[in-house]
PDB file of C-alpha atoms and ligand atoms in Angstrom:
ATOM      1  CA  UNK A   1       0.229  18.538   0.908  1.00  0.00           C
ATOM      2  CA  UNK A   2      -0.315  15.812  -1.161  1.00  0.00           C
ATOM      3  CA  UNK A   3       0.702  17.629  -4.369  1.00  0.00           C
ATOM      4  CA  UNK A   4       4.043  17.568  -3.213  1.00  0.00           C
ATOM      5  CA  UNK A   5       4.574  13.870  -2.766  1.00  0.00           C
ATOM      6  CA  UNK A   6       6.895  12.625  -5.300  1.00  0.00           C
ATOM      7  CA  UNK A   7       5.730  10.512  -8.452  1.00  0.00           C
ATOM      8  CA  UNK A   8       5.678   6.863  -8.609  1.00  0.00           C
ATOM      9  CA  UNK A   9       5.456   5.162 -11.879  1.00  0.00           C
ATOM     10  CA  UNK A  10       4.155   1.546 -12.231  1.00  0.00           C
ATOM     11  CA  UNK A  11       7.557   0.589 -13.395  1.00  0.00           C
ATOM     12  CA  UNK A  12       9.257   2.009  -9.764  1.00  0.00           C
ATOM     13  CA  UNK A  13       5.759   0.534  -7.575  1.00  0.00           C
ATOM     14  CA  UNK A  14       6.261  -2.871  -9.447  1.00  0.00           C
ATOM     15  CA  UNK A  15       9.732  -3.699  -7.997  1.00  0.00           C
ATOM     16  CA  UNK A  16       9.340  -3.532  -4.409  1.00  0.00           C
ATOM     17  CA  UNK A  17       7.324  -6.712  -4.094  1.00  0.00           C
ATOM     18  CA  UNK A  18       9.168  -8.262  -1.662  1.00  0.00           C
ATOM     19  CA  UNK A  19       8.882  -8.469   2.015  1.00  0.00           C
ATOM     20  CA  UNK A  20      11.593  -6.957   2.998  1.00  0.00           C
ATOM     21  CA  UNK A  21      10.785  -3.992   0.448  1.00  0.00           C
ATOM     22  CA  UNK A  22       7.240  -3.333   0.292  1.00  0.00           C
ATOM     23  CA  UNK A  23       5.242  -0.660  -1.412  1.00  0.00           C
ATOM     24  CA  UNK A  24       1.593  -0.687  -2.447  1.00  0.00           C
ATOM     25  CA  UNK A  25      -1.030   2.153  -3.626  1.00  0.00           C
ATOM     26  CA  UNK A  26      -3.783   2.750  -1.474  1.00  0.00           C
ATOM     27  CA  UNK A  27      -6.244   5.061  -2.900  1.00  0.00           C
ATOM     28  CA  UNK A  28      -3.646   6.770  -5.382  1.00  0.00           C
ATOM     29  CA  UNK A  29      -1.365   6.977  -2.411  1.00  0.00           C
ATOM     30  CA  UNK A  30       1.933   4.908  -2.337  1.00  0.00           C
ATOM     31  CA  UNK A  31       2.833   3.226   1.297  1.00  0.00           C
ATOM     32  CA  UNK A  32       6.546   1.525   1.858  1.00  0.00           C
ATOM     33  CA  UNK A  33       4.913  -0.940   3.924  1.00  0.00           C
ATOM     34  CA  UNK A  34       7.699  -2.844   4.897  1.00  0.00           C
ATOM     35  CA  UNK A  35       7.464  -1.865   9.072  1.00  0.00           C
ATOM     36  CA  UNK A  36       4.542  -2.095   8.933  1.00  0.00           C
ATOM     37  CA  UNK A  37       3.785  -5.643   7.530  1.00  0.00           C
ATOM     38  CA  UNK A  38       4.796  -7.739  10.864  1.00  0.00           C
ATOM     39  CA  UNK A  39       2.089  -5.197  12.676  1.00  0.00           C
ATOM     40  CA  UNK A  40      -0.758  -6.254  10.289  1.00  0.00           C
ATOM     41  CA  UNK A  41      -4.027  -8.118  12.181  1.00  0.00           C
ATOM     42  CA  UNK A  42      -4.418  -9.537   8.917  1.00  0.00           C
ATOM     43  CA  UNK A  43      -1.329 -11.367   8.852  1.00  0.00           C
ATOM     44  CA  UNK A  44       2.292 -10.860   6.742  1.00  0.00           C
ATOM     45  CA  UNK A  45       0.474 -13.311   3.703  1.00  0.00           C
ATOM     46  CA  UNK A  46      -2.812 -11.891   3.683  1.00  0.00           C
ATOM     47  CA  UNK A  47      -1.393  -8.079   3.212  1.00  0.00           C
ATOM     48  CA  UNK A  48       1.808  -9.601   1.064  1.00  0.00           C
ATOM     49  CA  UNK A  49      -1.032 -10.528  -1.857  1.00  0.00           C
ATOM     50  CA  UNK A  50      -0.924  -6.770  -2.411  1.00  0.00           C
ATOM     51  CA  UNK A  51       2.760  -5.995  -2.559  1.00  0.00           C
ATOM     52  CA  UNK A  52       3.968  -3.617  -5.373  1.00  0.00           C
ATOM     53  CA  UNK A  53       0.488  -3.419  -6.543  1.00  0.00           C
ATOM     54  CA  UNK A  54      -3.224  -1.559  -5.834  1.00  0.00           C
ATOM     55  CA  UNK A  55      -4.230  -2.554  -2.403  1.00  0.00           C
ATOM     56  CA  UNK A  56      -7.083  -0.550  -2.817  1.00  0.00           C
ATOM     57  CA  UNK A  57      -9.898  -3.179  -4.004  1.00  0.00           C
ATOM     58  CA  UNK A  58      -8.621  -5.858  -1.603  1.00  0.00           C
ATOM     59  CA  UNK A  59      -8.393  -3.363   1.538  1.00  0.00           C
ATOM     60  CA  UNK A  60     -11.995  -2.157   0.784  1.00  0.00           C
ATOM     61  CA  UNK A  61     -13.283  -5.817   0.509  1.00  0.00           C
ATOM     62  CA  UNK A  62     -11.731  -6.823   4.430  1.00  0.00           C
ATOM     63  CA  UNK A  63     -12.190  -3.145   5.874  1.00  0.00           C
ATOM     64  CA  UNK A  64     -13.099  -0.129   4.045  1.00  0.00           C
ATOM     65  CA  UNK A  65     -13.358   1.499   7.519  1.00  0.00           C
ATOM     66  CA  UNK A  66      -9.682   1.487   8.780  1.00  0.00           C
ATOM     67  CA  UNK A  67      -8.230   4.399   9.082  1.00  0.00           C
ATOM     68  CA  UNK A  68      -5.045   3.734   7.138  1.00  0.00           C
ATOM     69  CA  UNK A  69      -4.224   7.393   6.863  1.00  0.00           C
ATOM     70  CA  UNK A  70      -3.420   7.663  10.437  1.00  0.00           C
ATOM     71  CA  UNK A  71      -1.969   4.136  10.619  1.00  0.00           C
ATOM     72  CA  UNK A  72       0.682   4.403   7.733  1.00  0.00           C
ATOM     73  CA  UNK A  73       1.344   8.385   7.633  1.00  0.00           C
ATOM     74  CA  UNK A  74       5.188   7.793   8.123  1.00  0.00           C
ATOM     75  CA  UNK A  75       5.143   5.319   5.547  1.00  0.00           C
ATOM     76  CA  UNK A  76       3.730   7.322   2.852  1.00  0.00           C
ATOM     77  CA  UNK A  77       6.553   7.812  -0.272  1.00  0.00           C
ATOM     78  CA  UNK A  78       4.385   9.185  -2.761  1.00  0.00           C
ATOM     79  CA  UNK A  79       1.917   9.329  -4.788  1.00  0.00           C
ATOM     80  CA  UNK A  80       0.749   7.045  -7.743  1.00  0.00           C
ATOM     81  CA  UNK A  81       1.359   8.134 -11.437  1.00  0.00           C
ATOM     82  CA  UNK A  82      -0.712   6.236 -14.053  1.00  0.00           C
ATOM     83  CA  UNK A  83      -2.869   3.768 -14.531  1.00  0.00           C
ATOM     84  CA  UNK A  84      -3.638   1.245 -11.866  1.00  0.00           C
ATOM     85  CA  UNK A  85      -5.931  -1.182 -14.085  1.00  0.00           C
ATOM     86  CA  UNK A  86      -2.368  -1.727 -15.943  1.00  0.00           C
ATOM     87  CA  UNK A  87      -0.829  -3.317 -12.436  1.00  0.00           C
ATOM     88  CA  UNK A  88      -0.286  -6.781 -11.710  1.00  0.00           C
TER      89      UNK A  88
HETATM   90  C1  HEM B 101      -7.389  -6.881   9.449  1.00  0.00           C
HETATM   91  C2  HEM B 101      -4.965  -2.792   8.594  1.00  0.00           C
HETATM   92  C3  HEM B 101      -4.347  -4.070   3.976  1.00  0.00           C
HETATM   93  C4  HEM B 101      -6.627  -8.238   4.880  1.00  0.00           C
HETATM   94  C5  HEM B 101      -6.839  -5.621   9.580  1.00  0.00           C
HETATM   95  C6  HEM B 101      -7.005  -4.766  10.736  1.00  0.00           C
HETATM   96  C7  HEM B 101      -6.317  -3.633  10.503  1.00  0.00           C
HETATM   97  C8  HEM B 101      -5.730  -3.741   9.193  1.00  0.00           C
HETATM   98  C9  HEM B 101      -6.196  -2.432  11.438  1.00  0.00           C
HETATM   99  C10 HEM B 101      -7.839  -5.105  11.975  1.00  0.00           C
HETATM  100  C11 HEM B 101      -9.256  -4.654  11.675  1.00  0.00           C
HETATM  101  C12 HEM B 101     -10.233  -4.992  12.739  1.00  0.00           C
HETATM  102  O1  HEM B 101     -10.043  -5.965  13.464  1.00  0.00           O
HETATM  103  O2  HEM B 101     -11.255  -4.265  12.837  1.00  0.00           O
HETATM  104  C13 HEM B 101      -4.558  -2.792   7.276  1.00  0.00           C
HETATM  105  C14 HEM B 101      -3.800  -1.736   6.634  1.00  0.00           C
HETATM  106  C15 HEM B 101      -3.635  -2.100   5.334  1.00  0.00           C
HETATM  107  C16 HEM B 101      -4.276  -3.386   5.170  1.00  0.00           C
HETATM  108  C17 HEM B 101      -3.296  -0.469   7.302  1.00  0.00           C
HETATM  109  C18 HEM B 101      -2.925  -1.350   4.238  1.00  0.00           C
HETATM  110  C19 HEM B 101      -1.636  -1.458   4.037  1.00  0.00           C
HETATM  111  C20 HEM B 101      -4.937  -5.301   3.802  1.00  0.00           C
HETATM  112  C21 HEM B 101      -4.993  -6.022   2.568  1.00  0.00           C
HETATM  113  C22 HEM B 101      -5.633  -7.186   2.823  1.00  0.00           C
HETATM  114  C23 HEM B 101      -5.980  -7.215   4.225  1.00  0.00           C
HETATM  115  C24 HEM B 101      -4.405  -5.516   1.241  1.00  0.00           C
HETATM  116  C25 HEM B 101      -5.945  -8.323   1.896  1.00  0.00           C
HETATM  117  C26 HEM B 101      -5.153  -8.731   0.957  1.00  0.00           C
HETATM  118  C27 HEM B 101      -7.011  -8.249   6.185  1.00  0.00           C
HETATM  119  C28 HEM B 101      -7.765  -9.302   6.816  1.00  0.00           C
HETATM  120  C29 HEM B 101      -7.992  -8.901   8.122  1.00  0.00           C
HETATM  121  C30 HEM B 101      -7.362  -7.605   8.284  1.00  0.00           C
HETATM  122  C31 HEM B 101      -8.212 -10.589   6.162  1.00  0.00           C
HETATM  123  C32 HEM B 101      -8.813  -9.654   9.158  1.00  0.00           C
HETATM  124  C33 HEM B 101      -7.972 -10.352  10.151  1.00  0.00           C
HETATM  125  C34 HEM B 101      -8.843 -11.034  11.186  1.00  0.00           C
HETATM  126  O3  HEM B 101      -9.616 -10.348  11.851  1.00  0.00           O
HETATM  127  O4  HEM B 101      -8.727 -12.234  11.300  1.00  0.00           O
HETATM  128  N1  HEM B 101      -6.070  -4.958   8.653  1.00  0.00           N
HETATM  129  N2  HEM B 101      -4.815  -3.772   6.371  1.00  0.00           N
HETATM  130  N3  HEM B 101      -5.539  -6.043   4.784  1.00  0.00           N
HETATM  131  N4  HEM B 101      -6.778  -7.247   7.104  1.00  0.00           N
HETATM  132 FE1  HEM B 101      -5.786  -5.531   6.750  1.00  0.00          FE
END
């Protein structure tokens, strides 16, 4: 399924770092967070310190065992095209 997600450059990820237009990779994968962010147990700061970037080393530091599949399946837009150690 996965193969069929669209593309997302770093130069597309990078611009929705806002809160009210949120996207961030998770493991390759790229969430539009935005709905979710108010939901977070973590808090709308905590999670914002990953917006339009790689989520993945902070989210495995506080809780490599959430099951973020499940939780942000209708938030998935794509999936992550390049080089992540190149994002802010
Ligand atoms: C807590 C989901 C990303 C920081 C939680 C919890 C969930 C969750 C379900 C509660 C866990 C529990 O109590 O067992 C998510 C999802 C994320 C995400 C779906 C992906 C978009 C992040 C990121 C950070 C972060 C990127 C850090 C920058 C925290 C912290 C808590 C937390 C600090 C602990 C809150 C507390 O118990 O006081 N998150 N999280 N999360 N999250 Fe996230």
């Amino acid at each position: 399924a996965s193969v069929r997600l669209p593309k997302v450059t770093a130069e597309e990820l990078v611009k929705h770092n806002k809160q009210n237009d949120c996207w961030m990779v998770l493991f390759g994968q790229v969430y539009d967070i935005t709905q979710y962010l108010e939901y977070h147990p973590g808090g709308v700061p905590e999670l914002m310190r990953a917006a339009g970037t790689d989520a993945t080393g902070l989210f495995n530091q506080y809780h490599s065992w959430v099951n973020y599949n499940s939780m942000l399946k209708a938030c998935l837009v794509g999936r992550f095209e390049g080089d992540t150690t190149k994002l802010p």
